[in-house]
Amino acid sequence: MGTLVTLDLPAGSPVADLPWVITIGSLGEDDWEPIVCGPYERAHALALAQAVVADEDLMAVVEPLLPRPDAEAIRDEIELARAAEEAPAGTGPDDDDFETRRVRPGRAPTEAEVREGWARIAARLAG
């Protein structure tokens, strides 16, 4: 049985509307480079990841892409990540802040549904 890791978003989170990617790697002794697939809408990414890892010794990480329009915006994001890493002990998340849930794979989206999702993502990014 595989493992799926993702953010637990509060209802109405604007992060849910971002494009999402799936990174899939081995949980077993196989040693291969993880693959990254996407972008997808969040629901499609979760359903696809669940379908792929359900009966395999794989780990899927489903996370949002953070589109940034220029180098300065990317640098700002790097600084935020560095600041979070350097935060004093006890001020950031630790292992107790994460919850593991078992998920049952549902129906994976069809190719047509994924392509429709890509069109919606492209429209949001271009708009």
PDB file of C-alpha atoms in Angstrom:
ATOM      1  CA  MET A   1       0.000   0.000   0.000  1.00  0.00           C
ATOM      2  CA  GLY A   2       1.340   3.420  -0.951  1.00  0.00           C
ATOM      3  CA  THR A   3       1.462   6.707   0.870  1.00  0.00           C
ATOM      4  CA  LEU A   4      -0.088  10.037  -0.086  1.00  0.00           C
ATOM      5  CA  VAL A   5       1.139  13.289   1.463  1.00  0.00           C
ATOM      6  CA  THR A   6      -0.573  16.629   0.925  1.00  0.00           C
ATOM      7  CA  LEU A   7      -1.589  19.837   2.662  1.00  0.00           C
ATOM      8  CA  ASP A   8      -4.680  19.786   4.845  1.00  0.00           C
ATOM      9  CA  LEU A   9      -6.334  22.998   3.679  1.00  0.00           C
ATOM     10  CA  PRO A  10      -9.046  24.866   5.528  1.00  0.00           C
ATOM     11  CA  ALA A  11     -12.340  25.272   3.680  1.00  0.00           C
ATOM     12  CA  GLY A  12     -12.204  28.133   1.196  1.00  0.00           C
ATOM     13  CA  SER A  13      -8.409  28.324   1.094  1.00  0.00           C
ATOM     14  CA  PRO A  14      -7.192  30.229  -1.984  1.00  0.00           C
ATOM     15  CA  VAL A  15      -4.311  27.747  -2.211  1.00  0.00           C
ATOM     16  CA  ALA A  16      -6.796  25.131  -3.436  1.00  0.00           C
ATOM     17  CA  ASP A  17      -7.245  27.148  -6.644  1.00  0.00           C
ATOM     18  CA  LEU A  18      -3.534  27.053  -7.529  1.00  0.00           C
ATOM     19  CA  PRO A  19      -2.198  24.481  -9.989  1.00  0.00           C
ATOM     20  CA  TRP A  20      -0.970  21.328  -8.202  1.00  0.00           C
ATOM     21  CA  VAL A  21       1.771  18.802  -9.000  1.00  0.00           C
ATOM     22  CA  ILE A  22       2.341  15.208  -7.980  1.00  0.00           C
ATOM     23  CA  THR A  23       5.818  13.947  -7.095  1.00  0.00           C
ATOM     24  CA  ILE A  24       5.982  10.149  -7.061  1.00  0.00           C
ATOM     25  CA  GLY A  25       8.866   8.130  -5.670  1.00  0.00           C
ATOM     26  CA  SER A  26       9.615   4.691  -4.343  1.00  0.00           C
ATOM     27  CA  LEU A  27       8.954   3.634  -0.760  1.00  0.00           C
ATOM     28  CA  GLY A  28      10.680   0.320  -1.274  1.00  0.00           C
ATOM     29  CA  GLU A  29      14.217  -0.651  -1.970  1.00  0.00           C
ATOM     30  CA  ASP A  30      13.986   0.375  -5.616  1.00  0.00           C
ATOM     31  CA  ASP A  31      16.261   3.336  -6.162  1.00  0.00           C
ATOM     32  CA  TRP A  32      15.009   5.561  -8.965  1.00  0.00           C
ATOM     33  CA  GLU A  33      14.599   9.284  -9.369  1.00  0.00           C
ATOM     34  CA  PRO A  34      11.145  10.552  -8.386  1.00  0.00           C
ATOM     35  CA  ILE A  35       8.971  11.900 -11.167  1.00  0.00           C
ATOM     36  CA  VAL A  36       6.936  15.098 -11.115  1.00  0.00           C
ATOM     37  CA  CYS A  37       3.640  15.267 -12.999  1.00  0.00           C
ATOM     38  CA  GLY A  38       1.302  18.180 -13.518  1.00  0.00           C
ATOM     39  CA  PRO A  39       0.013  20.768 -13.289  1.00  0.00           C
ATOM     40  CA  TYR A  40      -3.446  19.608 -12.301  1.00  0.00           C
ATOM     41  CA  GLU A  41      -6.392  21.012 -10.446  1.00  0.00           C
ATOM     42  CA  ARG A  42      -6.181  19.932  -6.811  1.00  0.00           C
ATOM     43  CA  ALA A  43      -9.012  17.379  -6.960  1.00  0.00           C
ATOM     44  CA  HIS A  44      -7.533  15.784 -10.081  1.00  0.00           C
ATOM     45  CA  ALA A  45      -4.043  15.660  -8.531  1.00  0.00           C
ATOM     46  CA  LEU A  46      -5.349  13.964  -5.407  1.00  0.00           C
ATOM     47  CA  ALA A  47      -7.446  11.433  -7.322  1.00  0.00           C
ATOM     48  CA  LEU A  48      -4.619  10.590  -9.725  1.00  0.00           C
ATOM     49  CA  ALA A  49      -2.097  10.212  -6.902  1.00  0.00           C
ATOM     50  CA  GLN A  50      -4.460   7.946  -4.969  1.00  0.00           C
ATOM     51  CA  ALA A  51      -5.056   5.787  -8.038  1.00  0.00           C
ATOM     52  CA  VAL A  52      -1.330   5.420  -8.732  1.00  0.00           C
ATOM     53  CA  VAL A  53      -0.105   4.610  -5.215  1.00  0.00           C
ATOM     54  CA  ALA A  54      -3.089   2.588  -3.954  1.00  0.00           C
ATOM     55  CA  ASP A  55      -1.583  -0.854  -4.549  1.00  0.00           C
ATOM     56  CA  GLU A  56       2.060   0.057  -5.051  1.00  0.00           C
ATOM     57  CA  ASP A  57       5.021   0.597  -2.742  1.00  0.00           C
ATOM     58  CA  LEU A  58       5.112   4.276  -3.747  1.00  0.00           C
ATOM     59  CA  MET A  59       4.838   7.675  -2.122  1.00  0.00           C
ATOM     60  CA  ALA A  60       3.001  10.546  -3.774  1.00  0.00           C
ATOM     61  CA  VAL A  61       3.387  14.136  -2.601  1.00  0.00           C
ATOM     62  CA  VAL A  62       0.635  16.428  -3.899  1.00  0.00           C
ATOM     63  CA  GLU A  63       1.496  20.097  -3.523  1.00  0.00           C
ATOM     64  CA  PRO A  64       0.579  23.445  -5.032  1.00  0.00           C
ATOM     65  CA  LEU A  65       2.701  25.224  -7.592  1.00  0.00           C
ATOM     66  CA  LEU A  66       3.519  28.769  -6.659  1.00  0.00           C
ATOM     67  CA  PRO A  67       3.567  30.633  -9.977  1.00  0.00           C
ATOM     68  CA  ARG A  68       5.753  33.722  -9.680  1.00  0.00           C
ATOM     69  CA  PRO A  69       5.915  36.295 -12.489  1.00  0.00           C
ATOM     70  CA  ASP A  70       9.559  37.357 -12.175  1.00  0.00           C
ATOM     71  CA  ALA A  71      12.930  36.634 -10.572  1.00  0.00           C
ATOM     72  CA  GLU A  72      12.343  39.082  -7.716  1.00  0.00           C
ATOM     73  CA  ALA A  73       9.127  37.324  -6.703  1.00  0.00           C
ATOM     74  CA  ILE A  74      11.008  33.993  -6.717  1.00  0.00           C
ATOM     75  CA  ARG A  75      13.762  35.522  -4.563  1.00  0.00           C
ATOM     76  CA  ASP A  76      11.099  36.760  -2.124  1.00  0.00           C
ATOM     77  CA  GLU A  77       9.688  33.226  -1.884  1.00  0.00           C
ATOM     78  CA  ILE A  78      13.187  31.831  -1.248  1.00  0.00           C
ATOM     79  CA  GLU A  79      13.684  34.333   1.566  1.00  0.00           C
ATOM     80  CA  LEU A  80      10.387  33.297   3.153  1.00  0.00           C
ATOM     81  CA  ALA A  81      11.453  29.635   2.989  1.00  0.00           C
ATOM     82  CA  ARG A  82      14.847  30.455   4.509  1.00  0.00           C
ATOM     83  CA  ALA A  83      13.233  32.468   7.303  1.00  0.00           C
ATOM     84  CA  ALA A  84      10.888  29.589   8.103  1.00  0.00           C
ATOM     85  CA  GLU A  85      13.840  27.183   8.225  1.00  0.00           C
ATOM     86  CA  GLU A  86      15.741  29.476  10.614  1.00  0.00           C
ATOM     87  CA  ALA A  87      12.775  30.006  12.962  1.00  0.00           C
ATOM     88  CA  PRO A  88      13.553  29.231  16.618  1.00  0.00           C
ATOM     89  CA  ALA A  89      12.603  25.786  17.907  1.00  0.00           C
ATOM     90  CA  GLY A  90       8.989  25.530  18.933  1.00  0.00           C
ATOM     91  CA  THR A  91       7.762  28.205  16.521  1.00  0.00           C
ATOM     92  CA  GLY A  92       7.330  26.042  13.431  1.00  0.00           C
ATOM     93  CA  PRO A  93       5.474  22.832  12.641  1.00  0.00           C
ATOM     94  CA  ASP A  94       6.750  19.593  14.091  1.00  0.00           C
ATOM     95  CA  ASP A  95       5.777  15.972  13.661  1.00  0.00           C
ATOM     96  CA  ASP A  96       2.924  16.361  16.144  1.00  0.00           C
ATOM     97  CA  ASP A  97       1.273  18.929  13.853  1.00  0.00           C
ATOM     98  CA  PHE A  98       0.689  16.405  11.087  1.00  0.00           C
ATOM     99  CA  GLU A  99      -2.070  13.871  10.893  1.00  0.00           C
ATOM    100  CA  THR A 100      -1.978  10.640   8.926  1.00  0.00           C
ATOM    101  CA  ARG A 101      -5.209   9.528   7.321  1.00  0.00           C
ATOM    102  CA  ARG A 102      -5.993   6.446   5.357  1.00  0.00           C
ATOM    103  CA  VAL A 103      -7.569   7.198   2.020  1.00  0.00           C
ATOM    104  CA  ARG A 104      -9.383   4.935  -0.339  1.00  0.00           C
ATOM    105  CA  PRO A 105      -8.727   5.507  -3.987  1.00  0.00           C
ATOM    106  CA  GLY A 106     -11.698   6.887  -5.805  1.00  0.00           C
ATOM    107  CA  ARG A 107     -12.275   7.195  -9.488  1.00  0.00           C
ATOM    108  CA  ALA A 108      -9.321   8.824 -11.229  1.00  0.00           C
ATOM    109  CA  PRO A 109     -10.251  11.614 -13.643  1.00  0.00           C
ATOM    110  CA  THR A 110     -10.418  10.712 -17.306  1.00  0.00           C
ATOM    111  CA  GLU A 111      -7.987  12.167 -19.811  1.00  0.00           C
ATOM    112  CA  ALA A 112     -10.740  14.486 -21.059  1.00  0.00           C
ATOM    113  CA  GLU A 113     -11.406  15.739 -17.510  1.00  0.00           C
ATOM    114  CA  VAL A 114      -7.686  16.378 -16.933  1.00  0.00           C
ATOM    115  CA  ARG A 115      -7.420  18.273 -20.224  1.00  0.00           C
ATOM    116  CA  GLU A 116     -10.447  20.397 -19.260  1.00  0.00           C
ATOM    117  CA  GLY A 117      -8.694  21.099 -15.949  1.00  0.00           C
ATOM    118  CA  TRP A 118      -5.550  22.170 -17.823  1.00  0.00           C
ATOM    119  CA  ALA A 119      -7.639  24.614 -19.837  1.00  0.00           C
ATOM    120  CA  ARG A 120      -9.082  26.091 -16.637  1.00  0.00           C
ATOM    121  CA  ILE A 121      -5.590  26.388 -15.102  1.00  0.00           C
ATOM    122  CA  ALA A 122      -4.273  28.099 -18.236  1.00  0.00           C
ATOM    123  CA  ALA A 123      -7.197  30.545 -18.200  1.00  0.00           C
ATOM    124  CA  ARG A 124      -6.571  31.398 -14.523  1.00  0.00           C
ATOM    125  CA  LEU A 125      -2.847  31.912 -15.087  1.00  0.00           C
ATOM    126  CA  ALA A 126      -3.400  34.041 -18.195  1.00  0.00           C
ATOM    127  CA  GLY A 127      -6.174  36.123 -16.594  1.00  0.00           C
TER     128      GLY A 127
END
